[in-house]
XYZ file of C-alpha atoms in Angstrom:
578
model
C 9.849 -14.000 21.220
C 8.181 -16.273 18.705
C 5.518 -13.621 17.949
C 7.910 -11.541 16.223
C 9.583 -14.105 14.673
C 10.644 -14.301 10.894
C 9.559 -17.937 10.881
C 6.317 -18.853 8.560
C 3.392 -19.274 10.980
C 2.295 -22.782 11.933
C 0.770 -24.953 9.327
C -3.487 -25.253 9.577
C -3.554 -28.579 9.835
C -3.961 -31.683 7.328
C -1.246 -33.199 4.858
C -0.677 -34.164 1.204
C -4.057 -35.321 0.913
C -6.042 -32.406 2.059
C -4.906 -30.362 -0.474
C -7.895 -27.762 -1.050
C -6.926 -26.306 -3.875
C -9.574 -26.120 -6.957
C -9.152 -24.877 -10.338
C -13.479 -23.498 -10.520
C -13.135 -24.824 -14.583
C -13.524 -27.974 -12.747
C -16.734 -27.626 -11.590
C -20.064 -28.286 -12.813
C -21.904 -25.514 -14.387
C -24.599 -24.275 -11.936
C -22.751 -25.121 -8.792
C -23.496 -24.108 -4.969
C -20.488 -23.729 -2.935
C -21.005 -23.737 0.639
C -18.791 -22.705 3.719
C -19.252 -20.945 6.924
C -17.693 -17.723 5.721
C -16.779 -16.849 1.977
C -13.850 -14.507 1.486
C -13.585 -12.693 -1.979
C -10.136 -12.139 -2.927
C -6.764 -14.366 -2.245
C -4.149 -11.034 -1.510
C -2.828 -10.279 1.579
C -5.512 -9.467 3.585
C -7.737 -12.294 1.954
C -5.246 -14.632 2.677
C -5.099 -13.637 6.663
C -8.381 -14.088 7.458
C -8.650 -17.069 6.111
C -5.897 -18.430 7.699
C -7.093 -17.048 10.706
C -10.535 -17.618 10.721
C -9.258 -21.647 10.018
C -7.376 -21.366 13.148
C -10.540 -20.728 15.052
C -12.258 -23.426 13.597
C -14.295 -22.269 10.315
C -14.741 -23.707 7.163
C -13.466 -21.135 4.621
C -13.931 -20.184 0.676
C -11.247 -18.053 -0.310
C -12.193 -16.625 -4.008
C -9.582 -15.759 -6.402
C -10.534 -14.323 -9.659
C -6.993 -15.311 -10.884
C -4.962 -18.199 -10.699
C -1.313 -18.992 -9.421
C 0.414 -17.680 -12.169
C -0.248 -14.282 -13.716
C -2.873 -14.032 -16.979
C -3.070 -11.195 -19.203
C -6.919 -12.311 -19.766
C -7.649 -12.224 -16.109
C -5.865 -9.049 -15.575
C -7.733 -7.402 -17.848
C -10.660 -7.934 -16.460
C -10.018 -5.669 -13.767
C -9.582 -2.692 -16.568
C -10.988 0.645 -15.879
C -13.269 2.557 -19.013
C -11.503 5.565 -18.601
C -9.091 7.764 -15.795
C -9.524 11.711 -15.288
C -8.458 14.124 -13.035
C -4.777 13.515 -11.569
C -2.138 10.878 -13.302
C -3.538 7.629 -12.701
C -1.355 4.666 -13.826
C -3.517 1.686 -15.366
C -4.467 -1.096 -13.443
C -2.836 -4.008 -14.167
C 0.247 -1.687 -12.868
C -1.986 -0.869 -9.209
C -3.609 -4.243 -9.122
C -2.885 -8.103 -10.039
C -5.254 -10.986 -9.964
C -3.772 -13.865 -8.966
C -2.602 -15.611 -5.238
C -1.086 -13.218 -3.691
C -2.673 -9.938 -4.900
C -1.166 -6.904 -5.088
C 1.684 -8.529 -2.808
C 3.115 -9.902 -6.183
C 4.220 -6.644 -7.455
C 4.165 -3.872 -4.083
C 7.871 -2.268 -3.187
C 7.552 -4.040 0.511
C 7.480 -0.566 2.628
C 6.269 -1.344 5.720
C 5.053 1.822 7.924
C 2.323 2.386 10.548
C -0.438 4.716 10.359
C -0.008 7.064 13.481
C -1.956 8.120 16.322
C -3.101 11.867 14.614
C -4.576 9.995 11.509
C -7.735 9.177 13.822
C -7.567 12.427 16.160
C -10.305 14.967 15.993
C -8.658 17.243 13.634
C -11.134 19.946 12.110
C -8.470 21.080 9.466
C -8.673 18.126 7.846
C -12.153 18.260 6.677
C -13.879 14.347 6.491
C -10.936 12.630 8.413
C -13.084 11.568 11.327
C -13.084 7.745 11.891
C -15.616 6.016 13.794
C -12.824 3.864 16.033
C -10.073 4.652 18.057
C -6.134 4.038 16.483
C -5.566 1.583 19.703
C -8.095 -0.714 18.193
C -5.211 -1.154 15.245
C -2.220 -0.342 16.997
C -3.066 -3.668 18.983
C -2.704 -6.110 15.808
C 0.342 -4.590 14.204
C 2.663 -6.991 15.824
C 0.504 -9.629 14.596
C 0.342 -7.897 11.063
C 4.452 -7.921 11.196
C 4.508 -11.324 11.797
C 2.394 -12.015 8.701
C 4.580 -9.650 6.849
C 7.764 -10.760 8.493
C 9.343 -7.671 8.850
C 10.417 -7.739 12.600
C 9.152 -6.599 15.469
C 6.427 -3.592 15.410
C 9.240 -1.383 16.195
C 9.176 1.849 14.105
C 11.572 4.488 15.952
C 15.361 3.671 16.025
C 15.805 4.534 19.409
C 13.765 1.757 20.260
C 16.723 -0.025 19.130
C 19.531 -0.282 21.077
C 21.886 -1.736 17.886
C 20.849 0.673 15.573
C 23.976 2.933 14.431
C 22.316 6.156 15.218
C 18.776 7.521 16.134
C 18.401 10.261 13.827
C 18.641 10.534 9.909
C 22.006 12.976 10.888
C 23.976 13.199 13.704
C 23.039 15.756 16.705
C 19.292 16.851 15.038
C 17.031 16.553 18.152
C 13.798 14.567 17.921
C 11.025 17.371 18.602
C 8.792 19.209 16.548
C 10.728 17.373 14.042
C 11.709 13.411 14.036
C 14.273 12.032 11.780
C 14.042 8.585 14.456
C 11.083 7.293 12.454
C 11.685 4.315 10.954
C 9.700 2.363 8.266
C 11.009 -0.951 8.042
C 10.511 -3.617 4.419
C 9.375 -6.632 3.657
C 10.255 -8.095 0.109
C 7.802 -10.989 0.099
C 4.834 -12.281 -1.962
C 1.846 -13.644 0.326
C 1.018 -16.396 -2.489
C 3.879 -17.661 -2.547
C 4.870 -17.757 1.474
C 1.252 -19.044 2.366
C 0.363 -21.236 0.012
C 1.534 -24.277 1.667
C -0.576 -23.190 4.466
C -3.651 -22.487 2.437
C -3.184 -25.620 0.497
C -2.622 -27.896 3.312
C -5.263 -26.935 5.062
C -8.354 -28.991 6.368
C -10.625 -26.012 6.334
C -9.932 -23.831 3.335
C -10.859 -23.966 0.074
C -8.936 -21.707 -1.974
C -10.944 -21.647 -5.214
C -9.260 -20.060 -8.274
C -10.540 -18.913 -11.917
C -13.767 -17.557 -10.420
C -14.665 -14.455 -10.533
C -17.420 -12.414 -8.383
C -19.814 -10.188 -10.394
C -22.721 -9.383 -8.161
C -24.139 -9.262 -4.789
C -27.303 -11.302 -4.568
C -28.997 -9.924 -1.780
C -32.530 -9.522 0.034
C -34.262 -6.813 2.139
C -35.376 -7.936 5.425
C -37.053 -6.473 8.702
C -33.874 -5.063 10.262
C -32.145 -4.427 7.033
C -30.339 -6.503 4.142
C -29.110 -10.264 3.711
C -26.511 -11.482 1.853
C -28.410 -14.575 -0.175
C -25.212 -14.900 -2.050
C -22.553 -13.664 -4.388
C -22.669 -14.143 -8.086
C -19.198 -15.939 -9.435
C -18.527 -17.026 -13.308
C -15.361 -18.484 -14.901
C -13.865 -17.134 -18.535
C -15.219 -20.605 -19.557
C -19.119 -19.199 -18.886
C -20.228 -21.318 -16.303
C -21.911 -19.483 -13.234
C -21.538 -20.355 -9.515
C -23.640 -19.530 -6.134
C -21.329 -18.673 -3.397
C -23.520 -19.131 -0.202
C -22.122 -18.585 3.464
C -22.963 -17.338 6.865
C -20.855 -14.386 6.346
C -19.135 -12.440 3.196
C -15.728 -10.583 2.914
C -14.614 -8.522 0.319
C -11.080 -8.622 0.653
C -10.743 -7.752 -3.219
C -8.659 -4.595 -3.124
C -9.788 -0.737 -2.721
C -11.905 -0.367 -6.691
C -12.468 -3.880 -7.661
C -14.239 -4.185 -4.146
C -15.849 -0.422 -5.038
C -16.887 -1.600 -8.157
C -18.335 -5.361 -7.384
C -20.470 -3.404 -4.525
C -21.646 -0.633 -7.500
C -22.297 -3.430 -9.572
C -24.717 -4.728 -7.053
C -27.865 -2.556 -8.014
C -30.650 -5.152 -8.226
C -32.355 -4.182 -4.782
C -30.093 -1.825 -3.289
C -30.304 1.850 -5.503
C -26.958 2.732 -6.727
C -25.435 -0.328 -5.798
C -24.998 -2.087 -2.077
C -24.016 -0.044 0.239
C -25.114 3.389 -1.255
C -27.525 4.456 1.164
C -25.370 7.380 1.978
C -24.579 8.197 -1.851
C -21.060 8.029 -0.742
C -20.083 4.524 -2.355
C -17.267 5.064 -4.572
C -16.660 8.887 -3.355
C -13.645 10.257 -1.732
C -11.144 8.451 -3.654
C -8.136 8.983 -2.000
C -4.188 7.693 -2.077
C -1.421 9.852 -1.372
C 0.665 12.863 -2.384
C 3.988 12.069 -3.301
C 7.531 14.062 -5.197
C 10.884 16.078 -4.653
C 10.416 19.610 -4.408
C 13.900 20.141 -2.650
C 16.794 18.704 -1.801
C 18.469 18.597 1.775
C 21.877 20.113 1.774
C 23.003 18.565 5.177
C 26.196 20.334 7.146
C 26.907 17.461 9.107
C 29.778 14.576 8.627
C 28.579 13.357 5.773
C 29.520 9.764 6.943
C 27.250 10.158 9.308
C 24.264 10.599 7.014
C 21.850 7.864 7.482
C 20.710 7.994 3.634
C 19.742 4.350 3.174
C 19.656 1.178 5.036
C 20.025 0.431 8.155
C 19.650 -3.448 9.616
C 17.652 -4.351 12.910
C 18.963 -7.652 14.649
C 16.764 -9.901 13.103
C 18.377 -8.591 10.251
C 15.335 -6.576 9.023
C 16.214 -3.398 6.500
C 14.726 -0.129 7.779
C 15.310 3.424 6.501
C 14.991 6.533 8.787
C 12.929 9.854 7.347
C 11.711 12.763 8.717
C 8.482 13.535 9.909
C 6.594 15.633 12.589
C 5.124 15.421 16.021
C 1.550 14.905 16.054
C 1.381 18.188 19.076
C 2.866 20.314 16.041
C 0.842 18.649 13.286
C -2.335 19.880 15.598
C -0.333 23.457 16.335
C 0.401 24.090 12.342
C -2.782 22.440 11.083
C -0.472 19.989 8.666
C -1.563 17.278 7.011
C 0.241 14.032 7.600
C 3.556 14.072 5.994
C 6.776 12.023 5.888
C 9.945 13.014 3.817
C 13.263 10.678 3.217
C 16.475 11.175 1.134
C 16.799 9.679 -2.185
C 19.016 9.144 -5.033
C 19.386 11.496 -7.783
C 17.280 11.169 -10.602
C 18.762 7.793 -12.540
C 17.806 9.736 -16.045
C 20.000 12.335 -15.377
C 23.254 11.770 -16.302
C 24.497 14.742 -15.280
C 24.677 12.980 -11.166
C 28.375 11.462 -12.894
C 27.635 8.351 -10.872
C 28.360 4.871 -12.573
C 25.841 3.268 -10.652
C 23.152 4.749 -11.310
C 24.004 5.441 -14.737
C 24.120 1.269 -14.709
C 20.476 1.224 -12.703
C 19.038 3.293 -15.166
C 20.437 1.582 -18.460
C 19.630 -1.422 -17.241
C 15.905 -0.619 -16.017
C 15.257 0.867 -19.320
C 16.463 -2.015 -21.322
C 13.881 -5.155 -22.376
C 15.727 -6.680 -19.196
C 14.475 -4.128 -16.744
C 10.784 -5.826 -17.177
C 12.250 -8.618 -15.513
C 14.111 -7.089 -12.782
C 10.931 -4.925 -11.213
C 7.448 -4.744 -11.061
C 6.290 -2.375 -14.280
C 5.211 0.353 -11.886
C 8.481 0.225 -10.329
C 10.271 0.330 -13.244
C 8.611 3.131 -14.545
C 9.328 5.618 -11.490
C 12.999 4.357 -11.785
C 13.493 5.680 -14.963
C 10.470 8.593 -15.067
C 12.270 11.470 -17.033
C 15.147 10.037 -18.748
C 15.574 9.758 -22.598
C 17.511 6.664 -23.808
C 18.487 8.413 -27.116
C 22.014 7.602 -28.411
C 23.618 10.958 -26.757
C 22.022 9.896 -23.523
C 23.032 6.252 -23.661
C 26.943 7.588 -24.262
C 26.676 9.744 -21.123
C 25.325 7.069 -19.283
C 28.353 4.477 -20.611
C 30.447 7.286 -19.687
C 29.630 7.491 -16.157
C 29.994 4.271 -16.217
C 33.579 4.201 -17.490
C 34.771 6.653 -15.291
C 33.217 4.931 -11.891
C 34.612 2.009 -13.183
C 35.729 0.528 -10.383
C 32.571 0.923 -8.129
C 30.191 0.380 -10.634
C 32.083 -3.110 -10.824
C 32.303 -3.748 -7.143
C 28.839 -2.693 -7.363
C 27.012 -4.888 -9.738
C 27.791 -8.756 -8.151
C 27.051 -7.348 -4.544
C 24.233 -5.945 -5.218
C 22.614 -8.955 -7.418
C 23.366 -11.506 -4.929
C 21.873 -9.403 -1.920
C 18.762 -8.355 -4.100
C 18.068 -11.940 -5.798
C 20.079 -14.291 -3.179
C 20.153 -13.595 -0.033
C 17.734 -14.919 2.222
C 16.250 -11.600 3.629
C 16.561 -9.703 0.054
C 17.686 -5.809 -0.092
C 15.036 -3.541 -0.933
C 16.569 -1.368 -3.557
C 19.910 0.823 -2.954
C 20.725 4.335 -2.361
C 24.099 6.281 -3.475
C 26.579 7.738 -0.453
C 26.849 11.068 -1.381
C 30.277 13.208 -1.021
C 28.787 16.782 -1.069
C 26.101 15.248 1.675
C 23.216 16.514 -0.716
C 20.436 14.834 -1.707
C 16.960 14.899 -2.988
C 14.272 14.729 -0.642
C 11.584 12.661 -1.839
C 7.993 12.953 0.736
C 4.762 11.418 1.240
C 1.862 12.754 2.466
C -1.999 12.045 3.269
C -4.377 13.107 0.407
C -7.364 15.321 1.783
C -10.172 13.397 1.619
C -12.327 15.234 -1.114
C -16.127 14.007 -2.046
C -15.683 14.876 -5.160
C -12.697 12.477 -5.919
C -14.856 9.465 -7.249
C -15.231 6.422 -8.833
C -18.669 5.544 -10.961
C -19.780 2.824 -13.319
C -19.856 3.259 -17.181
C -21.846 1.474 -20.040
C -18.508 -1.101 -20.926
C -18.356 -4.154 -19.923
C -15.620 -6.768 -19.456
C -15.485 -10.289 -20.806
C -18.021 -11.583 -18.031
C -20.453 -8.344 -18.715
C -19.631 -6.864 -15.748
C -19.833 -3.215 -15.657
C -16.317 -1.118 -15.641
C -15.343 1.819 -13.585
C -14.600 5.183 -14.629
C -11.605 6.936 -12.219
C -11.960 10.514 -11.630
C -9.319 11.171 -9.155
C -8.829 14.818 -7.971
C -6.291 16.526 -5.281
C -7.363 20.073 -3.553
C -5.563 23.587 -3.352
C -5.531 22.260 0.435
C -2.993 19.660 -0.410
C -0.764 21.274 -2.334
C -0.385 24.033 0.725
C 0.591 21.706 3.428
C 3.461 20.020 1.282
C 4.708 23.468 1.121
C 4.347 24.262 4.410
C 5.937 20.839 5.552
C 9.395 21.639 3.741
C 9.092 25.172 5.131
C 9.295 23.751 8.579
C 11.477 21.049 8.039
C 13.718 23.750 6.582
C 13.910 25.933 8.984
C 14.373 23.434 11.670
C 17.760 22.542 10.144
C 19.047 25.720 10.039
C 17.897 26.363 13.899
C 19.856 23.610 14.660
C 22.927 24.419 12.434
C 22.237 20.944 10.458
C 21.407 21.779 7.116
C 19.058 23.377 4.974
C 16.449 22.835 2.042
C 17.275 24.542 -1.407
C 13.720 23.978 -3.678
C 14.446 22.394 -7.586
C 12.510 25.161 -9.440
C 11.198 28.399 -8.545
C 7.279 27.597 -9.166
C 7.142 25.435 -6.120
C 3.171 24.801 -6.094
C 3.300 23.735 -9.709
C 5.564 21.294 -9.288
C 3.769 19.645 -6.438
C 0.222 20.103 -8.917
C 2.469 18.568 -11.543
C 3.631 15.282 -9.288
C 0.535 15.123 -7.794
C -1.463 11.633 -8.845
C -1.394 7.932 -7.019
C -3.807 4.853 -7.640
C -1.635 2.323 -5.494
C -2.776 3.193 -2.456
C -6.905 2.818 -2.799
C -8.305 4.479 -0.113
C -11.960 5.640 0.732
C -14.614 4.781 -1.408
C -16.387 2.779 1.341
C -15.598 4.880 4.026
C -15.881 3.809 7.402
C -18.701 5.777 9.445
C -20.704 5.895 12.541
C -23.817 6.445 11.156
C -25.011 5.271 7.705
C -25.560 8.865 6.271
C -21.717 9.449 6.854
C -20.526 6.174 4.819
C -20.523 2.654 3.777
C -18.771 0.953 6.147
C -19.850 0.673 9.761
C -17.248 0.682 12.788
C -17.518 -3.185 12.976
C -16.566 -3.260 9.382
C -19.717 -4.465 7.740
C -21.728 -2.894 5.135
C -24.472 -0.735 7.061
C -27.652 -2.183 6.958
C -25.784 -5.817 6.397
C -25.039 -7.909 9.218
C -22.694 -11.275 7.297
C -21.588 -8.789 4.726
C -17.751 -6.993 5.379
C -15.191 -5.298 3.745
C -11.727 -5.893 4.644
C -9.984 -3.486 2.080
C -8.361 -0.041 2.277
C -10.920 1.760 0.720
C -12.829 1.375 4.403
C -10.494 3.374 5.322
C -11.010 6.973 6.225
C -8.083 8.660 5.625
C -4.806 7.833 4.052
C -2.081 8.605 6.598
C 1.542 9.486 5.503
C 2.309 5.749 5.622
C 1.706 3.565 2.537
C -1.526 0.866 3.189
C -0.642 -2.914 3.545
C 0.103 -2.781 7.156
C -2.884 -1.335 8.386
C -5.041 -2.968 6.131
C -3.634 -6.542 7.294
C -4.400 -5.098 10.988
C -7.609 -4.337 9.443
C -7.610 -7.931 8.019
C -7.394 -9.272 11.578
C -9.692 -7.294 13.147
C -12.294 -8.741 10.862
C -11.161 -11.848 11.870
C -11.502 -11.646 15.227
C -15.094 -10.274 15.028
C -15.925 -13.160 12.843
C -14.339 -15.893 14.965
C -16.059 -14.245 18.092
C -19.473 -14.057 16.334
C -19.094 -17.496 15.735
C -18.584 -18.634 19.171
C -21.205 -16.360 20.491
């Protein structure tokens, strides 16, 4: 089926001469650019609608602050003033400005939000979303294709080749699923659609300029967008002036342009509700335990499995939405992991070579810097520590060398690249590593400051805070998934340190999953968003960016939001044949 393809989607149009791709330095000072719809922001979800909104027939400004290549000056302009709260990493780790977005430097998990993220659930205090899930569960096959990842297929037993449904052998799929599958795409959108972008007759992908403020107007039903504010390093300022406006600029920059936007709207556009930048939210994440399975331990799906496009997908544990509503969970997901690499006590070559390497001035070359960093998060690279390591290394000698040359050529060579790797292990123990939905808490917030960056606009100030609430369901969630094992004879948890709740305080933190500060709502006093995705109040103004989003699911973002991205789409392209 061609809609599930791996194959790059058709070409927009146009050849070698129609290339519409313009540096903004090389514009006059002063400049109005015109279009039918201006999108603000050349990642993934940027990039989608404007491809799709060409395919329908639109002329289409796509806005990239960066450029094709990465610039530490352009970067930095995204800088926040200051972080509080939980561990918040900085943003040119979280963010990048250039084609391609974020999609430069993400890990390439691919997972689905599921049907209990947008059920009425009480327990979960501000989780109610003004649509229903079938309204996105329609466009993830489209989303996949984007992504190329395979068909929207995220159970194994919806595949007939795959080696085995569950994560072990003979654990039933009930309260408990260890058939869930999340499945990886390794691919940067800048680079895979820029041919299309550039080619095309009806975009204009415009890079260098940066937006820095809403112009807008009141009006007798509400607010127009008149146009958006855009300057290059260089100084020279630009109109951008369209029919409609998305902000497809990621979860704070698009918080913060939208803050920044005070001039007739108090508090910035979109704050009619006060809620514009509140309920920051990404996800709860860490190893509290590690499963001690009693099964073959050959059997133990602990890393990758292939679909038969050739796909990777990994198996984890979760729970059925009837029991998340029964034990008033949160939304939670759990999968096996590796040791930590740090440790040398794990006496495993490979991973003593993963770590070395990832810690050397190499490693910055090998992963994204956020990457990197959780790789080698608690290890000391001390002389006594590098010996160990070496050690390892000597005595795994020979599958540390078998290891190496496989592994490069599948990660850097092959055609559909591996992800990362995971270690067998003999005693069939390993850490178990989850990922769960962060409460959505008002008082988790972002806010303006007096700083400004190099184009004097304002910078954001990151107060990011987890509840009590969270820190009981993770708890809770191993509870169950422990005693499930041992009901069915399969295993059991044994926790890493005896103060369980600190150590999930102590892990708690996120910032690459930007969720919620322009919530989604029915009604304007409940948010910023409204269900069609526009700004309330605004009819040509949307936001196609996770922070629309009401809750953050156990399933990391770019999925959904590109099934976000093509909703928007749609609405647009139906608008304009209206």
């Amino acid at each position: 089926d061609p809609l599930y393809s791996n194959t790059p989607l058709p070409e927009l149009g146009g050849g070698e001469d129609d290339v519409m791709l313009i540096d903004a330095e090389s514009l006059a000072d002063g400049s109005e650019l015109r279009s039918d719809v201006t999108v603000v922001g050349a990642g993934a979800a940027g990039i989608v609608i404007a491809l799709e909104l060409a395919r329908a027939g639109m002329d289409v400004r796509l806005v990239e602050s960066g450029h094709r290549s990465y610039s530490e000056r352009v970067q930095a302009l995204a800088d926040a003033s200051a972080f509080s709260g939980a561990p918040h990493p900085p943003m040119n780790e979280c963010t990048r400005r250039q084609l391609g977005g974020t999609s430069v430097i993400w890990g390439g998990r691919v997972v689905p939000y599921d049907p209990v993220d947008f059920d009425d659930r009480p327990y979960v205090p501000h989780s109610k979303w003004p649509i229903a899930f079938s309204e996105i569960e329609s466009r993830y096959a489209r989303a996949c294709t984007y992504l190329q990842c395979g068909k929207p297929e995220f159970n194994a037993r919806q595949i007939p080749a795959a080696r085995q449904p569950g994560l072990i052998p003979g654990l039933p799929d009930a309260e408990v699923t260890s058939s869930s599958l999340e499945r990886w795409s390794v691919m940067n959108f800048g680079s895979v659609y820029a041919k299309d972008l550039e080619r095309s007759a009806r975009v204009q992908l415009t890079h260098g300029l940066t937006c820095t403020e809403i112009d807008c107007e009141k009006t007798d039903h509400g607010f127009r967008t008149r146009s958006i504010v855009a300057r290059t390093l260089s100084g020279k300022t630009m109109l951008l002036k369209s029919r409609r406006f998305v902000l497809a600029c990621g979860g704070l920059n698009t918080t913060r342009l939208l803050l920044v936007s005070d001039g007739i709207c108090p508090g910035g556009v979109g704050n009619h509700s006060g809620l514009l930048g509140r309920f920051y939210t990404g996800h709860i994440s860490g190893r509290i335990a590690e499963a001690h399975f009693s099964t073959d331990p050959k059997r133990t799906e602990y890393g990758f499995d292939r679909d038969p496009e050739g796909v990777y997908v990994r198996r984890r544990f979760t729970f059925s939405r009837e029991f998340q509503h029964a034990r008033r969970l949160g939304n939670i997901s759990a999968w096996p992991v590796n040791p930590e690499l740090g440790d040398a006590s794990h006496g495993n070559g490979v991973l003593s070579f993963a770590y070395l390497i990832l810690s050397s001035p190499l490693g910055k070359h090998l992963a994204s810097e956020a990457i990197r960093k959780s790789a080698i998060e608690g290890g000391e690279n001390g002389r006594g520590t590098v010996s160990k390591h070496v050690l390892n290394m000597l005595r795994d000698l020979p599958r540390t060398a078998a290891f190496i040359p496989t592994f490069g050529y599948k990660r850097y060579f092959a055609s559909r690249k591996v992800p990362g790797f995971f270690q067998y292990s003999r005693s069939n123990v390993y850490p178990l590593h989850y990922f769960g939905e962060q409460m959505p808490n008002p008082d988790s917030r972002v806010t303006l400051t007096d700083e400004r960056d190099e184009l004097g606009m304002r910078r954001i100030r990151v107060d990011h805070r987890f509840t009590q609430r969270d820190v009981d369901y993770v708890i809770e969630a191993h509870r169950h998934w422990d005693e499930y094992l041992r009901r069915h004879n399969r295993g059991r948890l044994r926790y890493l340190e005896e103060g369980v709740a600190k150590s999930v305080w102590e892990q708690s933190g996120d910032g690459f999953h930007q969720v919620g500060t322009t919530r989604m709502s029915a009604r304007p006093e409940e948010g910023v968003v409204g269900p069609r995705g526009n700004v309330h109040g605004f009819d040509d103004l949307f936001v196609a960016s996770s922070s629309a989003f009401v809750t953050s699911s156990q399933a990391n973002s770019m999925l959904t939001i590109l099934a976000f991205a093509l909703r928007t789409a749609d609405i647009l392209a139906a608008e304009s044949r209206a």
